[in-house]
Short mmCIF file of C-alpha atoms in Angstrom, two decimals:
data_model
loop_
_atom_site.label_atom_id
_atom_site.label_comp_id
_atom_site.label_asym_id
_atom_site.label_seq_id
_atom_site.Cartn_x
_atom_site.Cartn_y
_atom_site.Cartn_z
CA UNK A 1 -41.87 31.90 -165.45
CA UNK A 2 -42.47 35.70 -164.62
CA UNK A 3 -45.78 36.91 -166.68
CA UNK A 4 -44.99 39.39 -169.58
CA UNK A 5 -47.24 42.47 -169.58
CA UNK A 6 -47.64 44.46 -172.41
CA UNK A 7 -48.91 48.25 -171.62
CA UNK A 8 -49.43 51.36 -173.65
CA UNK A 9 -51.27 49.56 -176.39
CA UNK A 10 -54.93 49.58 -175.57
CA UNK A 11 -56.98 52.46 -176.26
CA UNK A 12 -57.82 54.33 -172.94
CA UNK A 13 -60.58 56.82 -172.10
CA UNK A 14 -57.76 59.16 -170.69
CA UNK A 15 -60.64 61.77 -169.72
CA UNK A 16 -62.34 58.79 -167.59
CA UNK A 17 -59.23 57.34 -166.56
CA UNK A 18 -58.18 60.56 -164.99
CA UNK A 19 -61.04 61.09 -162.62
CA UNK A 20 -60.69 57.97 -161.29
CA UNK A 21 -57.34 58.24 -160.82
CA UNK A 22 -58.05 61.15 -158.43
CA UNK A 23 -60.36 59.10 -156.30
CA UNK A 24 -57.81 57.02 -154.79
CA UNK A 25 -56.18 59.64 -153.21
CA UNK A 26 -60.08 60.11 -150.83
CA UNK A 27 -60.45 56.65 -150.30
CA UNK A 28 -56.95 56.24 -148.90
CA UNK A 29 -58.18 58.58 -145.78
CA UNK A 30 -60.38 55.57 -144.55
CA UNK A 31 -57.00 53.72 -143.80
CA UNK A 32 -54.96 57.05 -142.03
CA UNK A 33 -57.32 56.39 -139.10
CA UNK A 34 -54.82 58.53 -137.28
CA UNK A 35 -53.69 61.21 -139.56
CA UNK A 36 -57.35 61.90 -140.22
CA UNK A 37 -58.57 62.13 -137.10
CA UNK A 38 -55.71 64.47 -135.85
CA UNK A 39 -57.08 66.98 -138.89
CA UNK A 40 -60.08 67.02 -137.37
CA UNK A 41 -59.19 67.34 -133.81
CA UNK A 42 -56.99 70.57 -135.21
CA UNK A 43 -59.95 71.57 -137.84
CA UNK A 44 -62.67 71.33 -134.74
CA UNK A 45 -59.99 73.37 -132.94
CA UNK A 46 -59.40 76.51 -135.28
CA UNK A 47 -63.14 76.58 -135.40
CA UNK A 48 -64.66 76.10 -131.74
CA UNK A 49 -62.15 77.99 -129.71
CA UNK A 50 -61.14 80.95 -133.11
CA UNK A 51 -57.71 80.12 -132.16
CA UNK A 52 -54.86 79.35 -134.57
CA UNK A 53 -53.74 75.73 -134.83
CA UNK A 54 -51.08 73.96 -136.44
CA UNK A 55 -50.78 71.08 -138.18
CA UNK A 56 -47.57 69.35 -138.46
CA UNK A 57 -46.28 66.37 -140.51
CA UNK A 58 -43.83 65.59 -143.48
CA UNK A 59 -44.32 65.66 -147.07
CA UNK A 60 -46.52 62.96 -148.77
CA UNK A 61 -47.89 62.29 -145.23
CA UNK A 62 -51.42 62.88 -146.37
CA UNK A 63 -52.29 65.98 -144.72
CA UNK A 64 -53.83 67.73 -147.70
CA UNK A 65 -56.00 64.47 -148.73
CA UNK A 66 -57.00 64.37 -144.84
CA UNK A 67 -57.41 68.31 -144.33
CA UNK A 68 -59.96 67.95 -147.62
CA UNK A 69 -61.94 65.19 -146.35
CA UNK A 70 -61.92 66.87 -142.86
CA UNK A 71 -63.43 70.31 -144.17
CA UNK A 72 -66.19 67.97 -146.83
CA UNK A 73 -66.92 65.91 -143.22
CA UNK A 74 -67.49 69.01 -141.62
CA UNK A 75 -69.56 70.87 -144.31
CA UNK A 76 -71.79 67.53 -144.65
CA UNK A 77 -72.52 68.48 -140.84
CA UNK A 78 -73.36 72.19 -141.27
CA UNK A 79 -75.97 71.04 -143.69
CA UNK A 80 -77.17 68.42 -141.61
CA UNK A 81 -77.30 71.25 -138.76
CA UNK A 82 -79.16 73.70 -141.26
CA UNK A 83 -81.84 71.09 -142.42
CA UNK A 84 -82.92 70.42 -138.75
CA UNK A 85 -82.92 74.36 -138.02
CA UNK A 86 -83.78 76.18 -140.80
CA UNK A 87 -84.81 79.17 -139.14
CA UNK A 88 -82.44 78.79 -136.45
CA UNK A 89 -78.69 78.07 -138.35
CA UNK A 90 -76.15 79.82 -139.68
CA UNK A 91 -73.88 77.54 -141.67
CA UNK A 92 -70.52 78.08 -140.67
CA UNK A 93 -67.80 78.71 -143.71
CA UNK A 94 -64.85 77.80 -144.38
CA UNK A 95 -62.10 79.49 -146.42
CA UNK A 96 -59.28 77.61 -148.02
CA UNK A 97 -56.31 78.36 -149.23
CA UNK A 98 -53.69 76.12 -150.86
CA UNK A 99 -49.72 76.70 -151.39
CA UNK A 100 -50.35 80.74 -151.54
CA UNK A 101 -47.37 82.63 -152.02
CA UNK A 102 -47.19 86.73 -151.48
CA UNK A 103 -44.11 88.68 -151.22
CA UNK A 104 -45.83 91.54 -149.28
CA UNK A 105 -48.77 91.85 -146.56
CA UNK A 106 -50.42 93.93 -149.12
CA UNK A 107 -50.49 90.83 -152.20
CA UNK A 108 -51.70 88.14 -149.10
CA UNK A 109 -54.58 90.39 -148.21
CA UNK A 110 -55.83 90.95 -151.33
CA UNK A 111 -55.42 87.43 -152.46
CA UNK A 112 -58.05 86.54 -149.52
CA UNK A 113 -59.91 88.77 -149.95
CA UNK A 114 -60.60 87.89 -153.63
CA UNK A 115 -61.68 84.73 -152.65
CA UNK A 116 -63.97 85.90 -150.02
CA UNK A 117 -65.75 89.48 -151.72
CA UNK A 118 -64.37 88.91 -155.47
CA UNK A 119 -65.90 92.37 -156.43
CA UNK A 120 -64.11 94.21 -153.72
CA UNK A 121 -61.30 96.95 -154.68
CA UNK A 122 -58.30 97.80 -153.65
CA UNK A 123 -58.73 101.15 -154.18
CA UNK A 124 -60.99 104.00 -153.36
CA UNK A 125 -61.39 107.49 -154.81
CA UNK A 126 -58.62 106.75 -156.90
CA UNK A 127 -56.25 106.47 -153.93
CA UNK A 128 -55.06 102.70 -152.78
CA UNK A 129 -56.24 101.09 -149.55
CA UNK A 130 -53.17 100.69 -146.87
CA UNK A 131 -52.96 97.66 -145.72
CA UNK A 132 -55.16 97.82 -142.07
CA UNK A 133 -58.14 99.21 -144.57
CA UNK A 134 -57.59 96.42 -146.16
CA UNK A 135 -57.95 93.61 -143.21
CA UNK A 136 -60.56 95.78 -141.87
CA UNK A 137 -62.39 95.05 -145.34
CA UNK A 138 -61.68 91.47 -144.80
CA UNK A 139 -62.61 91.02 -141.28
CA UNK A 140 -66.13 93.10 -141.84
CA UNK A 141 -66.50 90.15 -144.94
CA UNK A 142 -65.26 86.83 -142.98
CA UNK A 143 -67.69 87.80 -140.13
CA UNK A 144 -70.38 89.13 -142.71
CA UNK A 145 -70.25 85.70 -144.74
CA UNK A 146 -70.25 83.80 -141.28
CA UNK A 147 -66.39 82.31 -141.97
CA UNK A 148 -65.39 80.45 -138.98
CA UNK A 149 -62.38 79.23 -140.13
CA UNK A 150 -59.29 79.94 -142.71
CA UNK A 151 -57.52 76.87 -143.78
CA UNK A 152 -53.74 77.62 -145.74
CA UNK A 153 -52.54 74.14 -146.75
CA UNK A 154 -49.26 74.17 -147.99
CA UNK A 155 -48.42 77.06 -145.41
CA UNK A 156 -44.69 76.24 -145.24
CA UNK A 157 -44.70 78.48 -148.21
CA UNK A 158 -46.26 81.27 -146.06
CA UNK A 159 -43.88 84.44 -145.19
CA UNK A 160 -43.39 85.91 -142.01
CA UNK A 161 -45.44 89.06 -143.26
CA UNK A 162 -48.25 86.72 -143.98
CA UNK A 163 -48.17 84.85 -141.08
CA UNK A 164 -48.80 88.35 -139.02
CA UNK A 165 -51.54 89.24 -141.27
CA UNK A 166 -53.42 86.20 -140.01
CA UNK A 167 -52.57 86.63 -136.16
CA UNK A 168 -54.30 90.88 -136.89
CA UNK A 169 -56.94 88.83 -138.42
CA UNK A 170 -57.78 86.59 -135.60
CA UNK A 171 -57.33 89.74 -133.00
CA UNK A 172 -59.54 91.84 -135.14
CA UNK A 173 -62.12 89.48 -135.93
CA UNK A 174 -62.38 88.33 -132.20
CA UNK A 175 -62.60 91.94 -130.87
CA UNK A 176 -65.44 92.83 -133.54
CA UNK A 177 -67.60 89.62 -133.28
CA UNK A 178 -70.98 90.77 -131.61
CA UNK A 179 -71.29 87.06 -130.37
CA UNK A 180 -68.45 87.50 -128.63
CA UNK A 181 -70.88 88.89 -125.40
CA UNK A 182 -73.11 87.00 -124.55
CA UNK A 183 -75.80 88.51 -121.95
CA UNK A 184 -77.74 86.14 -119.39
CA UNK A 185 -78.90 86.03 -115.93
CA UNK A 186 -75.34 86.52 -114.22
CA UNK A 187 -74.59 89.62 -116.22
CA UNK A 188 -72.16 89.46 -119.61
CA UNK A 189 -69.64 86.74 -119.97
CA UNK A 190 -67.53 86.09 -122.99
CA UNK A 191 -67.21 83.15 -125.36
CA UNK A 192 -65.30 82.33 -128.33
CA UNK A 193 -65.47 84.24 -131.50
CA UNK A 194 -64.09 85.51 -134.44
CA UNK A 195 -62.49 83.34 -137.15
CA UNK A 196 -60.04 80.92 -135.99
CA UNK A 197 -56.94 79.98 -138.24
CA UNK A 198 -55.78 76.28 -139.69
CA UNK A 199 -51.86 76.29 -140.60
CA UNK A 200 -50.96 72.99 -142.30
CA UNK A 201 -47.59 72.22 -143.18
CA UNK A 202 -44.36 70.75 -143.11
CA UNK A 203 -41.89 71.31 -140.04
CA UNK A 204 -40.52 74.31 -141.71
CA UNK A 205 -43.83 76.06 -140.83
CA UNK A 206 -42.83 76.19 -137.09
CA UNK A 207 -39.71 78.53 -137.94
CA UNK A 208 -41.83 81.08 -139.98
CA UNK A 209 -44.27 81.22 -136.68
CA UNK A 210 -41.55 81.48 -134.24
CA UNK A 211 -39.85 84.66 -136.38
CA UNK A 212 -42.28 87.02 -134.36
CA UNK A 213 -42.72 87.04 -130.49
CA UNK A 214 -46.10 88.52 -131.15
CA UNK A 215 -47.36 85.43 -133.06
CA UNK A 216 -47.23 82.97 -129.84
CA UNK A 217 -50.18 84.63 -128.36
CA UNK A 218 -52.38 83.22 -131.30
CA UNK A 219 -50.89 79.74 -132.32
CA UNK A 220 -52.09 77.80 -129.39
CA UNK A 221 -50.97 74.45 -130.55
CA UNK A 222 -49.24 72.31 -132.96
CA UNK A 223 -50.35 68.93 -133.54
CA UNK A 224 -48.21 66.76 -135.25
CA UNK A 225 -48.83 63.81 -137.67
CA UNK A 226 -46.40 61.29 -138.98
CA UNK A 227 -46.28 58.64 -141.72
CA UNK A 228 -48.10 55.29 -141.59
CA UNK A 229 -46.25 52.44 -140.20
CA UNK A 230 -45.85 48.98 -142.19
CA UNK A 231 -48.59 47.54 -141.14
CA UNK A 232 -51.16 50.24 -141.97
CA UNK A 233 -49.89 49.94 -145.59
CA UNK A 234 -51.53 47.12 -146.87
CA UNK A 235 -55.19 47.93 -145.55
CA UNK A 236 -54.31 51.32 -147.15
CA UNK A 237 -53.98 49.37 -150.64
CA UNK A 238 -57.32 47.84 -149.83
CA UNK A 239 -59.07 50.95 -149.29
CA UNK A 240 -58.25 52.19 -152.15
CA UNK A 241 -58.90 48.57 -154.43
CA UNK A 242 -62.20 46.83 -153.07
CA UNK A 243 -61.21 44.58 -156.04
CA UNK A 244 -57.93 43.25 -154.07
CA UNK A 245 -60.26 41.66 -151.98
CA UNK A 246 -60.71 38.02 -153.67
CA UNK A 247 -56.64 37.96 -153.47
CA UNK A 248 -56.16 38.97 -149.90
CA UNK A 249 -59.11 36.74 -148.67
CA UNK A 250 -57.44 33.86 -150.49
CA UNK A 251 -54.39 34.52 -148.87
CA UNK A 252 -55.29 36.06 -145.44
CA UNK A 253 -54.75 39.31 -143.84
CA UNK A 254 -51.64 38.73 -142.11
CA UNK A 255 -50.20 37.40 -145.65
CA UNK A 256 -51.54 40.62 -147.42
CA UNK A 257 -49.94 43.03 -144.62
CA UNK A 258 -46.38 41.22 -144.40
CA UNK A 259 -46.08 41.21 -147.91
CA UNK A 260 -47.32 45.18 -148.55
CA UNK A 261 -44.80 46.30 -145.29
CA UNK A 262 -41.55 44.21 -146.76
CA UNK A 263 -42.34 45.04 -150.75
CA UNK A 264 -43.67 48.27 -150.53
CA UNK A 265 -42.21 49.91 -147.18
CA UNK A 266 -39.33 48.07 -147.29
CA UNK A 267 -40.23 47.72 -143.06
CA UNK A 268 -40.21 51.40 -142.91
CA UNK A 269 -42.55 53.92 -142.19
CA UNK A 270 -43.78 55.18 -145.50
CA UNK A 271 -46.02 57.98 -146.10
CA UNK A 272 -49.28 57.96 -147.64
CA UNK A 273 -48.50 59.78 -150.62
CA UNK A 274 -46.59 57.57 -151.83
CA UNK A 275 -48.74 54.76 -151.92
CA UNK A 276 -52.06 56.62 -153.59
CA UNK A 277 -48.80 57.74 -156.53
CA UNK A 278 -48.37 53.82 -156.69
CA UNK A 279 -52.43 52.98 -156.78
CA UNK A 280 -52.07 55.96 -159.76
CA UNK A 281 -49.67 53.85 -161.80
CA UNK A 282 -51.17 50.50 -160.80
CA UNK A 283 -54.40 51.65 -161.92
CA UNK A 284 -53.01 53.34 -164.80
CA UNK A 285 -51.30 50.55 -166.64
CA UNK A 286 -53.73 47.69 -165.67
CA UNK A 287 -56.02 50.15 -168.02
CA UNK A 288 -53.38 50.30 -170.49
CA UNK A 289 -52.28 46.22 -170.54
CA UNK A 290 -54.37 43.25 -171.91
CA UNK A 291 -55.07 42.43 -168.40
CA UNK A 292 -58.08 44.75 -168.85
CA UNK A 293 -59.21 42.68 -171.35
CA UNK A 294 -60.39 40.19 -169.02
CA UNK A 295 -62.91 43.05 -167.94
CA UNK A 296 -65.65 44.92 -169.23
CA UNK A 297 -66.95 48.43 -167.67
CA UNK A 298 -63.72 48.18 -165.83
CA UNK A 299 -63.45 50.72 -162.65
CA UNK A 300 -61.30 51.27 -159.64
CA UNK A 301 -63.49 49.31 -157.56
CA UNK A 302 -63.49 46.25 -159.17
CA UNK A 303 -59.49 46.27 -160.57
CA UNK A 304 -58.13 42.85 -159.43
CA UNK A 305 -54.86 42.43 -157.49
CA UNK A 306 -51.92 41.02 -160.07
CA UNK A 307 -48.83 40.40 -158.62
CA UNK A 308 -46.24 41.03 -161.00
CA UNK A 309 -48.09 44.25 -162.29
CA UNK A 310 -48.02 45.47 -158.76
CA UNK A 311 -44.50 45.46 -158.48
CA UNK A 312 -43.59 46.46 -162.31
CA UNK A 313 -45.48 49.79 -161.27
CA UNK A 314 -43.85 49.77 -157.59
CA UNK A 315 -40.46 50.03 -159.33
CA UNK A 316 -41.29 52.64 -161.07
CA UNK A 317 -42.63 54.77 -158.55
CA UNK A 318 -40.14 56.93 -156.01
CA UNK A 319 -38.95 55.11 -153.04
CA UNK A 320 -39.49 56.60 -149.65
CA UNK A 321 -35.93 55.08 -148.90
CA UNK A 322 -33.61 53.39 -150.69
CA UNK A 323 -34.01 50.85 -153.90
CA UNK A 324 -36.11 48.08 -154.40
CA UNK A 325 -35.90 44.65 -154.27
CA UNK A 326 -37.27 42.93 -157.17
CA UNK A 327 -40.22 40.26 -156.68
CA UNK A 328 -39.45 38.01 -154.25
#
């Protein structure tokens, strides 16, 4: 006999609820193993060599959870860095940008630069800035502020007119970094400086690059990341629901994978976004059904697996392909 759930009738603390249905998404990372540490190969990139990367990979493929928990890994290290130097270390910065839009070179450069000198006008004497005052402005600020790095998630959305404005950037910032000489007992030699540049997007990023000739003399690589495979999916769920544990154990492993790769990839690739929208649901109406009942202090961690709730909620998230097939 299939178990009736009722949901929607339990009062929820929807403020509470919320933030912890945000966590999921963070958690999920420990599962991408590879999409995550592809972000930080292209992250370490941008920023040791100031050279503009590329990061590849379709939509819902986790890149934005993975490019945030890349840039918190790598601030926890800068301030690991400054504790044991004090005297000696300059955090490095990074600047972020997500799903920025301009229609001229003008709007793009003033949009970064109000997130890096907020006070900063666009206008002096009365008369406006042109647009190389401008990046000059920028440059002086990035280098200034000690940015080594600007990440544009979302940068599909980025114009071709944009997209130049960050190769000048790079050029400018690499010819006016006083680190870039460095003086010793051989005479000068010359090391990598400036600000390098973090491009994440879909494919359709690679066609706004390739409009200008100029550009391939900045964007050294693209590194590409794809969607999990069926078997990553069901440590995935795990990841994000400690509390599945008891179920899987009882089980096994094997059980728990083969059943999360037929019922929720369908034996398909699937990307990670779509499982953290299905761990929103799940979560979501577990809070809302007399399941929770069963629970007191009830949290994300501790949310048990039940089978019939997982796939009510699977249903009525999208599909990555095709329809699904009921509870077998």
């Amino acid at each position: 006999m299939p178990v009736q759930l009722t949901l929607g009738t339990h009062n929820v603390d929807h403020v509470t609820a919320a933030e912890e249905l945000r966590i999921p998404a963070l958690d999920a990372v420990h599962a991408m193993g590879a999409v995550l540490a592809s972000t930080q190969d292209a992250l370490n990139k941008a920023l040791q060599l100031k050279t503009g990367i590329l990061l590849i990979g379709p939509k819902w493929s986790g890149k934005s959870t993975a490019v945030g928990r890349a840039i918190r890994l790598l601030r926890d290290e800068e301030e690991r860095l400054l504790a044991a130097m004090p005297e000696a270390y300059r955090v490095r910065r990074v600047l972020t940008t997500h799903g920025l839009q301009s229609k001229t070179a003008r709007e793009f450069l003033l949009a970064l630069l109000q997130k890096v000198s907020p006070g900063l006008r666009d206008r002096h004497l009365g008369m406006r800035k042109d647009d190389d005052t401008l990046r000059h402005e920028l440059v002086s600020a990035l280098l200034n502020k000690n940015y080594g790095v600007i990440v544009c998630d979302e940068a599909e959305y980025l114009n071709d007119r944009a997209v130049d404005q960050l190769r000048k950037i790079m050029a400018d910032a690499t010819e006016r970094d006083d680190r870039r000489v460095v003086v010793g007992p051989d005479g000068e030699s010359y090391k990598a400086a400036g600000v390098g540049v973090l491009l994440v997007g879909t494919s359709k990023l690679l066609d706004v690059v390739r409009g200008d000739a100029d550009n391939g003399h900045r964007w050294s690589e693209a590194i590409h990341v794809d969607t999990l495979p069926p078997n990553a999916i069901g440590p995935c769920y795990q990841a994000i629901f400690p509390g599945f544990g008891h179920h899987i154990t009882s089980i096994g492993v094997d059980e728990w994978a083969t059943f999360c790769a037929n019922h929720v990839a369908l034996g398909r690739k699937m990307p990670v976004g779509k499982i953290v929208l299905h761990a929103r649901r799940y979560f979501s109406a577990f809070l809302s059904s007399e399941l929770a009942d069963a629970q007191t202090n009830v949290a994300r961690e501790t949310v048990p697996f039940n089978r019939a709730l997982f796939l009510y909620t699977l249903d009525a998230a999208p599909s990555p392909a095709g329809s699904r097939h009921g509870s077998k």
